[in-house]
Tab-separated table of C-alpha atoms and ligand atoms in Angstrom:
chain	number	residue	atom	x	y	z
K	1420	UNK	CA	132.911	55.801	39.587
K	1421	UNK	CA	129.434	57.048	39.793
K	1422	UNK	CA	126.776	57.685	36.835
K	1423	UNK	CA	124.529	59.503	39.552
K	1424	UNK	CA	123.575	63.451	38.595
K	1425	UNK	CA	123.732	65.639	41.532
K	1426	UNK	CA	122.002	68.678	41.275
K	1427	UNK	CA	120.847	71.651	43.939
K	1428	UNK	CA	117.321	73.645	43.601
K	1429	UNK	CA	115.328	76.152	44.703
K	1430	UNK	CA	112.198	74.312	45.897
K	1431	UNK	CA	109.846	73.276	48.795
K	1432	UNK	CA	110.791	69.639	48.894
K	1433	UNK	CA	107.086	68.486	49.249
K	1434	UNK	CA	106.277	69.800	45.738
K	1435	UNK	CA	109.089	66.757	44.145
K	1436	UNK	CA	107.913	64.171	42.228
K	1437	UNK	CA	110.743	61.817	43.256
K	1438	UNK	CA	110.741	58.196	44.289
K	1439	UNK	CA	111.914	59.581	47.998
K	1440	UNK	CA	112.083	62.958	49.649
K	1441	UNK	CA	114.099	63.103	53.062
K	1442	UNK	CA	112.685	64.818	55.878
K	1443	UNK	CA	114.837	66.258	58.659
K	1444	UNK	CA	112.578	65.171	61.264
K	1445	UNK	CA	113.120	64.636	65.179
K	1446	UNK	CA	113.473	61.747	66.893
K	1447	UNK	CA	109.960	60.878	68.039
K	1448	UNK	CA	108.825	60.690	64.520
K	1449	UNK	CA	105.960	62.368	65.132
K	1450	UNK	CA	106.534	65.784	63.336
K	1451	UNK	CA	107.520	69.120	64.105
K	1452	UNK	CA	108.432	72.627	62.614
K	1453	UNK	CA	110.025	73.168	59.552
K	1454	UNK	CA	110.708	70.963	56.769
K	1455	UNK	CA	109.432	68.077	59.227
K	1456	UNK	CA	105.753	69.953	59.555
K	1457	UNK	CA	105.671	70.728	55.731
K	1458	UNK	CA	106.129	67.534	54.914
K	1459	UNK	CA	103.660	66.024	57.484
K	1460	UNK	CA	101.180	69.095	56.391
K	1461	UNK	CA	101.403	67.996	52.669
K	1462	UNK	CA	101.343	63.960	52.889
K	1463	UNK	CA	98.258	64.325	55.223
K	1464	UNK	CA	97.312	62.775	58.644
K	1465	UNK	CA	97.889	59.341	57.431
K	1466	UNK	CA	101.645	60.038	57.541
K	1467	UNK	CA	101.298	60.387	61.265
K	1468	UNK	CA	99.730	57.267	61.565
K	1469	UNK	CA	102.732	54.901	59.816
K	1470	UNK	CA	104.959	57.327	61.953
K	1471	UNK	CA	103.545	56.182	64.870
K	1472	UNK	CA	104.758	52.431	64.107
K	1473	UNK	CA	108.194	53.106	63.308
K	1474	UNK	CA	109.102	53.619	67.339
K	1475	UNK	CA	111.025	56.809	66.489
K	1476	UNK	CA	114.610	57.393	64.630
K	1477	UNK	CA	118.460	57.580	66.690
K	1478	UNK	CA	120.559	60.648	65.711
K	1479	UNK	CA	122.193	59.279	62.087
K	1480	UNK	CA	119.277	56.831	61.204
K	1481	UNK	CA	117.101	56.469	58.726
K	1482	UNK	CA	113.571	55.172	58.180
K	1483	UNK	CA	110.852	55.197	54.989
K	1484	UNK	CA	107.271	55.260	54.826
K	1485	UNK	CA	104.845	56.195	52.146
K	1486	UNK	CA	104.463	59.301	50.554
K	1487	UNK	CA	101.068	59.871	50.800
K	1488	UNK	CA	99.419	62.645	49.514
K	1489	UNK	CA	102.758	63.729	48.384
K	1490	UNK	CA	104.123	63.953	44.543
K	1491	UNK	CA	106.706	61.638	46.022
K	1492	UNK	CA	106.291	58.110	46.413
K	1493	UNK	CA	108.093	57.799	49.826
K	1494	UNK	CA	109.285	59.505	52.266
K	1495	UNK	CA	112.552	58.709	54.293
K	1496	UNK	CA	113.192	60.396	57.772
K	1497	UNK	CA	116.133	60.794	59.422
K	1498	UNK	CA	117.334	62.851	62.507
K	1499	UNK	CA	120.088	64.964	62.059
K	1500	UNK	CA	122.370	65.981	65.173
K	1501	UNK	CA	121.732	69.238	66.778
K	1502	UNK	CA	124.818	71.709	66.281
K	1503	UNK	CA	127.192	71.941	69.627
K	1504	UNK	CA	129.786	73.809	67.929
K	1505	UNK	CA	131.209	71.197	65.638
K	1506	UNK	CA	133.724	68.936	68.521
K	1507	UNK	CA	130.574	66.993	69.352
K	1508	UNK	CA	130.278	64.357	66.555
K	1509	UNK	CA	128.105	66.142	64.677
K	1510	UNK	CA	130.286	65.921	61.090
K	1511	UNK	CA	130.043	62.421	61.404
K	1512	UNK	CA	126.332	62.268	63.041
K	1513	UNK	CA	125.185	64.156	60.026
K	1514	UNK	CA	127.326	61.970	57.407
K	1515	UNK	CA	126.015	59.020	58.963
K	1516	UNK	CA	122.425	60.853	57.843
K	1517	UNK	CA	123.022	61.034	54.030
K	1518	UNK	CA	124.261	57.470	53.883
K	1519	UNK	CA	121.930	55.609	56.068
K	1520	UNK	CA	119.046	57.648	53.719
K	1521	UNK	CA	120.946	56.222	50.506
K	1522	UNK	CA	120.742	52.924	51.796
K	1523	UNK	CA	117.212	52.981	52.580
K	1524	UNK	CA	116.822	53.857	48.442
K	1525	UNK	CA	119.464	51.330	47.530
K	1526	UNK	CA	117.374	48.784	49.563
K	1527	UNK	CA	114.277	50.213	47.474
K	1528	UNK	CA	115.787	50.385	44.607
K	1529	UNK	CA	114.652	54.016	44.335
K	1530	UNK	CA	116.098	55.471	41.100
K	1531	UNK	CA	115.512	59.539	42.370
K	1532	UNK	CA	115.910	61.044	45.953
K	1533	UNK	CA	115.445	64.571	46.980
K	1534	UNK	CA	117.160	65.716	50.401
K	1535	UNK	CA	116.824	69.036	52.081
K	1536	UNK	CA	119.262	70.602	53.940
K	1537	UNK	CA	119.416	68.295	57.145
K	1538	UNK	CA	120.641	69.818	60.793
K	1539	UNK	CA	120.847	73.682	59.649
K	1540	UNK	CA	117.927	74.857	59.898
K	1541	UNK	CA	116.232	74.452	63.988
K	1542	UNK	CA	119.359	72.251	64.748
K	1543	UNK	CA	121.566	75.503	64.125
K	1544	UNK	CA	124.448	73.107	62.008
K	1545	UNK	CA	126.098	76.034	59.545
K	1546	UNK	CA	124.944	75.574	55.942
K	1547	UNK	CA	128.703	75.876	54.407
K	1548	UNK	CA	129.815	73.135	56.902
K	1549	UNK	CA	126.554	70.928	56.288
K	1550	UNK	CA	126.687	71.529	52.398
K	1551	UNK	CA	129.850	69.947	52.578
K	1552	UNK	CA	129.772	67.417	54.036
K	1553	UNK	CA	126.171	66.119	52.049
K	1554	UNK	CA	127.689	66.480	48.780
K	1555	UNK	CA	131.054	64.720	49.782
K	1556	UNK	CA	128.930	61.813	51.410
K	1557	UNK	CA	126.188	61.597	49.322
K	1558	UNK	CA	129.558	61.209	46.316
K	1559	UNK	CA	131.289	58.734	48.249
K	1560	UNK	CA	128.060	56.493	48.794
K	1561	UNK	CA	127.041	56.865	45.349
K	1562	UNK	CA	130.640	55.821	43.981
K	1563	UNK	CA	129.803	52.641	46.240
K	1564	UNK	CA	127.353	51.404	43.377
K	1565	UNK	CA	123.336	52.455	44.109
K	1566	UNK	CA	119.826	51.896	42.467
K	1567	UNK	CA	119.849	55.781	42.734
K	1568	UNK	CA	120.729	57.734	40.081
K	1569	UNK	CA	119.971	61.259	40.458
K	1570	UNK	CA	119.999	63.056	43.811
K	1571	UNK	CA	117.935	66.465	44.279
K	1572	UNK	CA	119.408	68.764	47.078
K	1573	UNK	CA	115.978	71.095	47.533
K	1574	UNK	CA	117.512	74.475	49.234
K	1575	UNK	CA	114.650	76.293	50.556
K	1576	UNK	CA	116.410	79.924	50.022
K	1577	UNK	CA	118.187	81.650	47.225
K	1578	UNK	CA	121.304	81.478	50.359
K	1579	UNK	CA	121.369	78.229	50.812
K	1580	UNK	CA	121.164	77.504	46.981
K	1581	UNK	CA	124.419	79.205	46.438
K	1582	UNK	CA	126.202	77.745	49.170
K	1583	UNK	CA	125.377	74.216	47.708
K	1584	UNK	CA	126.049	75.278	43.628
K	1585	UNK	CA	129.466	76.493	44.801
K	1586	UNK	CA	130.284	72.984	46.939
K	1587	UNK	CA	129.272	71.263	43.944
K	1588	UNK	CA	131.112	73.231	41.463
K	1589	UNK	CA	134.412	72.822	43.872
Q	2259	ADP	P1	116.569	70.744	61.283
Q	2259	ADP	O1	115.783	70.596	62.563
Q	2259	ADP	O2	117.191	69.444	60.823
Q	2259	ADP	O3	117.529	71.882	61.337
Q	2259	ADP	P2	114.658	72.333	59.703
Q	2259	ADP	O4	113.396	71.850	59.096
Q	2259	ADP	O5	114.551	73.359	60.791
Q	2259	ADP	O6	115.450	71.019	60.167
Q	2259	ADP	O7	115.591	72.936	58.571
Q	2259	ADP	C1	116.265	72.161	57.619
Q	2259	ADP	C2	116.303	72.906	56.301
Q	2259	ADP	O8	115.054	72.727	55.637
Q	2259	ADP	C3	116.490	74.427	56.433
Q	2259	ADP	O9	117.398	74.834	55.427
Q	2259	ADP	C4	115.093	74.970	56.136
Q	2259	ADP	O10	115.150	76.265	55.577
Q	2259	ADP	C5	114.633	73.965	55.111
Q	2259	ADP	N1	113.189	73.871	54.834
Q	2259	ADP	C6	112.129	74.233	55.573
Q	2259	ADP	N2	110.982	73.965	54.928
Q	2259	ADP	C7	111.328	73.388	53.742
Q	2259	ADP	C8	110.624	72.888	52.610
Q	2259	ADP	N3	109.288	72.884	52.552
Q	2259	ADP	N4	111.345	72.376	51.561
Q	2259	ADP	C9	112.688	72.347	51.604
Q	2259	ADP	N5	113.417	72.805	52.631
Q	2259	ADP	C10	112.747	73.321	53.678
């Protein structure tokens, strides 16, 4: 049984004042477009730096660092799989994703975590898909028994927001 709120949002996930905020970065760590440049844009150049020291992130991993200049005290970043039309691995790639982030908190004993919505933007995975399998995952680990206690999906568009309020109203 879990005591954790789950909850979807409008927002940019770099305004959150959260113990983490998950950024769908690539695998060299070292920033890109999207949520992955906001994020890097907000916490400041000093994010690069730590990047730079974590060796890069496998498809389904997770790593933290500070938050920086961010609201947010941390900041874990994990790679999401690029969408090949679904037979590929990528249900389970991107499962792997929401768990390996909540285990980073659990380890942290963050009480708060704010994820946005991993693989569908660049990476083309589609939102209905990908909403469903981060809420079901994100439930499952939670039920495990976790530090974290509330969980923030950020949707960047009014689109996206509705596909998530109707997964978690299901
Ligand atoms: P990926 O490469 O994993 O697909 P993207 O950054 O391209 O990552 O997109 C992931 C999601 O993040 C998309 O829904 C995109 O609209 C959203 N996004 C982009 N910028 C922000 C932001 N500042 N805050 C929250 N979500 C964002």
């Amino acid at each position: 049984m879990t005591t954790a709120t789950l909850n979807a949002i409008r927002a940019d996930i770099t305004t959150l004042a959260v113990d983490a905020i998950v950024n769908a970065a690539n695998s060299s760590l070292l920033g890109g477009g999207g949520v992955d440049g906001a994020i890097h844009r907000a916490a400041g150049p000093d994010l690069l730096h730590e990047c730079r020291l974590l060796a890069g992130c496998k498809t389904g991993d997770a790593k933290f660092t500070r938050g920086y200049r961010l609201p947010a005290g941390h900041i874990i970043h994990t790679v999401g799989p690029v969408w090949r039309g679904g037979e590929a691995g990528e249900p389970a790639q991107l499962a792997s994703c929401y768990r390996r982030c909540l285990g980073v908190a659990d380890a942290q004993g963050f009480a708060s975590i704010a994820f946005p919505s991993i693989s569908t933007g660049i990476y083309g995975y589609p939102i209905e898909n990908a909403a469903t399998v981060a809420v079901a995952t994100v439930r499952e680990e939670l039920a495990t028994g976790s530090s974290v206690t509330e969980v923030t999906f950020a949707c960047f568009s009014e689109a996206d927001l509705a596909v998530y309020q109707a997964v978690l109203g299901a």
